[in-house]
Amino acid sequence: MNPREEVGEFYKLLNGFMTLMRRFIFKVLCVGPIPNHISFIMDGNRRFAKKHNLQDLDAGHRAGFVSVTYALQYCQEIGVPYVTLYAFGLDNFKREPQEVKCMMDLMLEKIELTIDQAISGNLKDLKVIFAGDLDLVNERLKTAAQRLMELTEENRGLVVVVIVAYSTSHEIVQAIRESCVRKCESRDSPMVLEVSDVEKCMYTSIVPDPDLVIRSGGIDRLSNFMTWQTSRSLLHTTTALWPELGLWHLVWAILKFQRMQEYLQKKQKLD
């Protein structure tokens, strides 16, 4: 066996050992309650690029996509049914046009790659939903997003909601407008707007509210992200930048969620 083959064999054994260790950790973790829905605020891609002297505009975001892959894999293995990814907020449109274009191009590239996986039948245990004002993104990206949703619509397994061109304030205005239109069109119902009417028109009405919100980058705020839906959620912040987020950050967040269960349940009853 030559040195290259020896290195390959070593990495194969190491990967097998890490997989076994991860399964053991998740088995122990599943003794306690597991969040039904985890939302990720993926902050720190640009800071990661600066920290590592990466010059390309999309370098930090490309590193962040690797973390997305691992985070989804871990959530799937743990048994989390729903995951939300805050991919692109409305405020991101205020960045330099070249950076916005770079981010949109990268998103399109990853969506098209995922479409190829779905067509080849390698994505049967993943359902992808895009939420937000997709009319604000370019037509090619919007078409690709709709195509991926169609291809994975019947899939069973982890449901991934990708939030694009979104802010809570924009969502609430849109939801109130839509619910008013529905009320006016429905002659059978009384002309009184209820909270439930607005909630039905939210971008994320198709999935349950998050139980746990994980924000990377060390900032303790929601940044106009799902503030309506997360009023009863636990916010966990980690100082790790998004591309640095790993297995132990997710495990620690879920352990915190389990420790806070009594408080969260009491809060839900009071609400």
Short mmCIF file of C-alpha atoms in Angstrom, two decimals:
data_model
loop_
_atom_site.label_atom_id
_atom_site.label_comp_id
_atom_site.label_asym_id
_atom_site.label_seq_id
_atom_site.Cartn_x
_atom_site.Cartn_y
_atom_site.Cartn_z
CA MET A 1 0.00 0.00 0.00
CA ASN A 2 1.53 3.34 -1.07
CA PRO A 3 1.49 6.44 1.20
CA ARG A 4 -1.48 8.00 -0.63
CA GLU A 5 -3.57 4.84 -0.15
CA GLU A 6 -2.55 4.70 3.52
CA VAL A 7 -3.73 8.29 4.06
CA GLY A 8 -7.01 7.51 2.27
CA GLU A 9 -7.55 4.42 4.43
CA PHE A 10 -6.80 6.41 7.59
CA TYR A 11 -9.35 9.10 6.69
CA LYS A 12 -11.93 6.43 5.90
CA LEU A 13 -11.45 4.89 9.35
CA LEU A 14 -11.50 8.31 11.01
CA ASN A 15 -14.72 9.25 9.21
CA GLY A 16 -16.33 5.98 10.30
CA PHE A 17 -15.31 6.59 13.91
CA MET A 18 -16.67 10.16 13.83
CA THR A 19 -19.97 8.94 12.40
CA LEU A 20 -20.33 6.35 15.19
CA MET A 21 -19.47 8.95 17.83
CA ARG A 22 -22.00 11.39 16.37
CA ARG A 23 -24.75 8.75 16.39
CA PHE A 24 -23.98 7.97 20.02
CA ILE A 25 -24.15 11.67 20.97
CA PHE A 26 -27.47 12.09 19.16
CA LYS A 27 -28.90 8.97 20.84
CA VAL A 28 -28.09 10.43 24.25
CA LEU A 29 -29.45 13.84 23.18
CA CYS A 30 -32.74 12.27 22.05
CA VAL A 31 -33.45 11.09 25.60
CA GLY A 32 -34.64 14.66 26.22
CA PRO A 33 -37.08 16.77 24.16
CA ILE A 34 -35.92 17.67 20.65
CA PRO A 35 -37.04 20.95 19.03
CA ASN A 36 -39.75 20.51 16.44
CA HIS A 37 -38.46 23.50 14.49
CA ILE A 38 -35.02 25.14 14.57
CA SER A 39 -34.34 28.48 12.87
CA PHE A 40 -30.83 29.59 11.99
CA ILE A 41 -29.80 33.24 11.63
CA MET A 42 -26.63 32.73 9.62
CA ASP A 43 -24.49 35.69 10.62
CA GLY A 44 -20.75 36.18 10.19
CA ASN A 45 -19.87 35.13 6.64
CA ARG A 46 -18.19 38.44 5.79
CA ARG A 47 -16.38 38.59 9.12
CA PHE A 48 -15.14 35.05 8.50
CA ALA A 49 -13.71 36.10 5.12
CA LYS A 50 -12.01 39.12 6.71
CA LYS A 51 -10.66 37.02 9.58
CA HIS A 52 -9.04 34.56 7.14
CA ASN A 53 -7.95 37.19 4.58
CA LEU A 54 -10.20 35.77 1.84
CA GLN A 55 -10.32 38.28 -1.00
CA ASP A 56 -13.19 37.04 -3.20
CA LEU A 57 -16.53 38.73 -2.52
CA ASP A 58 -18.33 35.41 -2.18
CA ALA A 59 -15.57 33.59 -0.22
CA GLY A 60 -17.25 33.91 3.18
CA HIS A 61 -20.66 33.00 1.77
CA ARG A 62 -19.24 29.91 0.04
CA ALA A 63 -17.76 28.82 3.36
CA GLY A 64 -21.18 29.45 4.91
CA PHE A 65 -22.86 27.07 2.46
CA VAL A 66 -20.63 24.27 3.77
CA SER A 67 -21.99 24.96 7.26
CA VAL A 68 -25.54 24.84 5.87
CA THR A 69 -24.88 21.33 4.53
CA TYR A 70 -23.58 20.06 7.86
CA ALA A 71 -26.29 21.79 9.91
CA LEU A 72 -29.02 20.16 7.79
CA GLN A 73 -27.31 16.77 8.02
CA TYR A 74 -27.08 16.99 11.82
CA CYS A 75 -30.70 18.15 12.19
CA GLN A 76 -31.82 15.28 9.97
CA GLU A 77 -29.85 12.73 12.01
CA ILE A 78 -31.17 14.11 15.31
CA GLY A 79 -34.75 13.98 14.02
CA VAL A 80 -35.65 17.68 13.82
CA PRO A 81 -38.65 17.87 11.43
CA TYR A 82 -38.36 21.55 10.40
CA VAL A 83 -35.41 23.87 9.80
CA THR A 84 -35.53 27.51 8.72
CA LEU A 85 -32.53 29.27 7.18
CA TYR A 86 -32.41 33.07 7.08
CA ALA A 87 -30.58 33.30 3.77
CA PHE A 88 -31.17 36.87 2.55
CA GLY A 89 -32.96 39.71 4.32
CA LEU A 90 -34.42 42.83 2.74
CA ASP A 91 -31.68 44.89 4.41
CA ASN A 92 -29.11 42.88 2.44
CA PHE A 93 -30.30 44.68 -0.71
CA LYS A 94 -28.74 47.84 0.77
CA ARG A 95 -25.24 46.40 0.40
CA GLU A 96 -22.98 47.23 -2.54
CA PRO A 97 -24.66 46.16 -5.84
CA GLN A 98 -21.67 43.98 -6.73
CA GLU A 99 -21.93 42.06 -3.45
CA VAL A 100 -25.70 41.64 -3.80
CA LYS A 101 -25.21 40.25 -7.32
CA CYS A 102 -22.47 37.96 -6.04
CA MET A 103 -24.75 36.57 -3.32
CA MET A 104 -27.65 36.10 -5.73
CA ASP A 105 -25.39 34.31 -8.24
CA LEU A 106 -24.07 32.01 -5.51
CA MET A 107 -27.59 31.24 -4.30
CA LEU A 108 -28.67 30.44 -7.85
CA GLU A 109 -25.63 28.19 -8.30
CA LYS A 110 -26.49 26.20 -5.15
CA ILE A 111 -30.18 25.97 -6.03
CA GLU A 112 -29.40 24.64 -9.50
CA LEU A 113 -27.01 22.11 -7.98
CA THR A 114 -29.77 20.99 -5.60
CA ILE A 115 -32.20 20.74 -8.53
CA ASP A 116 -29.78 18.34 -10.24
CA GLN A 117 -29.68 16.24 -7.06
CA ALA A 118 -33.48 16.22 -6.87
CA ILE A 119 -33.80 15.14 -10.52
CA SER A 120 -31.30 12.32 -10.00
CA GLY A 121 -33.35 11.07 -7.03
CA ASN A 122 -30.78 11.87 -4.34
CA LEU A 123 -33.02 14.26 -2.42
CA LYS A 124 -36.02 12.11 -1.51
CA ASP A 125 -35.74 12.78 2.23
CA LEU A 126 -35.68 16.58 1.92
CA LYS A 127 -38.46 19.04 1.13
CA VAL A 128 -37.40 22.60 0.27
CA ILE A 129 -39.67 25.63 0.62
CA PHE A 130 -38.71 29.21 -0.24
CA ALA A 131 -40.45 31.93 1.77
CA GLY A 132 -40.31 35.70 1.43
CA ASP A 133 -41.08 38.20 -1.31
CA LEU A 134 -39.63 36.29 -4.27
CA ASP A 135 -40.86 39.01 -6.62
CA LEU A 136 -37.92 41.11 -5.40
CA VAL A 137 -35.25 38.69 -6.67
CA ASN A 138 -34.24 38.26 -10.31
CA GLU A 139 -36.43 36.11 -12.55
CA ARG A 140 -33.86 33.34 -13.02
CA LEU A 141 -33.45 32.86 -9.27
CA LYS A 142 -37.20 32.97 -8.70
CA THR A 143 -37.80 30.37 -11.42
CA ALA A 144 -35.11 28.09 -10.02
CA ALA A 145 -36.55 28.37 -6.50
CA GLN A 146 -40.04 27.50 -7.77
CA ARG A 147 -38.63 24.56 -9.73
CA LEU A 148 -36.88 23.15 -6.65
CA MET A 149 -40.06 23.50 -4.59
CA GLU A 150 -42.03 21.61 -7.25
CA LEU A 151 -39.44 18.82 -7.43
CA THR A 152 -39.38 18.26 -3.65
CA GLU A 153 -43.06 18.97 -2.94
CA GLU A 154 -43.98 15.32 -2.37
CA ASN A 155 -40.80 14.44 -0.46
CA ARG A 156 -41.00 13.20 3.11
CA GLY A 157 -38.41 13.91 5.77
CA LEU A 158 -36.73 17.14 6.79
CA VAL A 159 -38.59 20.29 5.70
CA VAL A 160 -36.18 23.15 4.99
CA VAL A 161 -37.58 26.68 4.70
CA VAL A 162 -35.19 29.09 2.97
CA ILE A 163 -36.04 32.69 3.83
CA VAL A 164 -35.19 35.11 0.99
CA ALA A 165 -36.00 38.82 0.49
CA TYR A 166 -37.62 38.94 3.91
CA SER A 167 -38.21 41.10 6.96
CA THR A 168 -40.87 40.72 9.63
CA SER A 169 -42.22 44.24 9.07
CA HIS A 170 -42.60 43.55 5.34
CA GLU A 171 -44.23 40.19 6.08
CA ILE A 172 -46.77 41.66 8.52
CA VAL A 173 -47.82 44.42 6.08
CA GLN A 174 -48.18 41.83 3.30
CA ALA A 175 -50.14 39.48 5.59
CA ILE A 176 -52.57 42.21 6.70
CA ARG A 177 -53.17 43.28 3.10
CA GLU A 178 -53.79 39.70 1.99
CA SER A 179 -56.08 38.91 4.92
CA CYS A 180 -58.11 42.07 4.23
CA VAL A 181 -58.53 41.06 0.60
CA ARG A 182 -59.67 37.58 1.65
CA LYS A 183 -62.17 39.05 4.11
CA CYS A 184 -63.62 41.33 1.45
CA GLU A 185 -63.91 38.46 -1.03
CA SER A 186 -65.58 36.15 1.51
CA ARG A 187 -69.18 37.22 2.00
CA ASP A 188 -69.91 34.49 4.56
CA SER A 189 -67.43 35.61 7.24
CA PRO A 190 -67.83 38.73 9.41
CA MET A 191 -65.79 41.80 8.43
CA VAL A 192 -63.60 41.55 11.52
CA LEU A 193 -59.88 40.87 11.20
CA GLU A 194 -58.62 38.28 13.69
CA VAL A 195 -55.04 37.40 14.62
CA SER A 196 -55.57 33.97 13.06
CA ASP A 197 -56.55 35.63 9.76
CA VAL A 198 -53.21 37.46 9.64
CA GLU A 199 -51.22 34.37 10.67
CA LYS A 200 -52.72 32.35 7.81
CA CYS A 201 -51.27 34.88 5.34
CA MET A 202 -47.74 34.89 6.77
CA TYR A 203 -44.95 33.64 4.48
CA THR A 204 -44.16 30.87 6.98
CA SER A 205 -47.74 29.82 7.77
CA ILE A 206 -47.11 26.42 6.19
CA VAL A 207 -44.74 25.36 9.01
CA PRO A 208 -45.05 25.52 12.82
CA ASP A 209 -43.45 28.36 14.75
CA PRO A 210 -39.79 27.79 15.73
CA ASP A 211 -38.99 26.33 19.14
CA LEU A 212 -35.32 27.28 18.99
CA VAL A 213 -33.58 30.14 17.18
CA ILE A 214 -29.80 29.79 16.81
CA ARG A 215 -27.86 32.90 15.83
CA SER A 216 -24.18 32.77 14.99
CA GLY A 217 -21.81 35.73 15.14
CA GLY A 218 -22.27 36.68 18.81
CA ILE A 219 -25.09 39.23 18.39
CA ASP A 220 -28.19 38.93 20.61
CA ARG A 221 -30.91 40.17 18.28
CA LEU A 222 -33.34 38.79 15.71
CA SER A 223 -32.56 41.36 12.98
CA ASN A 224 -36.20 41.67 11.88
CA PHE A 225 -36.43 37.89 11.45
CA MET A 226 -39.68 36.11 12.31
CA THR A 227 -40.30 38.26 15.40
CA TRP A 228 -44.02 37.41 15.23
CA GLN A 229 -43.41 33.65 15.08
CA THR A 230 -40.60 33.53 17.67
CA SER A 231 -42.38 35.21 20.60
CA ARG A 232 -42.34 31.87 22.46
CA SER A 233 -39.02 30.62 21.06
CA LEU A 234 -35.70 30.24 22.84
CA LEU A 235 -32.95 32.43 21.35
CA HIS A 236 -29.50 30.89 21.56
CA THR A 237 -26.52 32.96 20.46
CA THR A 238 -23.05 31.61 19.78
CA THR A 239 -19.90 33.66 19.23
CA ALA A 240 -18.89 31.30 16.41
CA LEU A 241 -19.22 32.86 12.97
CA TRP A 242 -21.60 30.97 10.68
CA PRO A 243 -18.87 29.15 8.66
CA GLU A 244 -17.36 28.06 12.01
CA LEU A 245 -20.59 26.55 13.32
CA GLY A 246 -20.13 22.86 14.02
CA LEU A 247 -21.61 19.83 15.70
CA TRP A 248 -20.93 20.93 19.26
CA HIS A 249 -22.54 24.34 18.77
CA LEU A 250 -25.78 22.62 17.71
CA VAL A 251 -25.60 20.05 20.53
CA TRP A 252 -25.03 22.79 23.11
CA ALA A 253 -28.01 24.80 21.78
CA ILE A 254 -30.32 21.77 22.03
CA LEU A 255 -29.06 20.98 25.55
CA LYS A 256 -29.89 24.57 26.52
CA PHE A 257 -33.35 24.11 24.98
CA GLN A 258 -33.83 20.95 27.06
CA ARG A 259 -32.72 22.70 30.27
CA MET A 260 -35.18 25.55 29.60
CA GLN A 261 -38.16 23.28 28.89
CA GLU A 262 -39.97 23.97 32.15
CA TYR A 263 -39.71 27.74 31.69
CA LEU A 264 -40.77 27.56 28.02
CA GLN A 265 -43.79 25.40 28.81
CA LYS A 266 -44.90 27.78 31.57
CA LYS A 267 -44.57 30.72 29.20
CA GLN A 268 -46.70 28.95 26.58
CA LYS A 269 -49.43 28.29 29.16
CA LEU A 270 -49.44 31.94 30.25
CA ASP A 271 -49.72 33.09 26.64
#
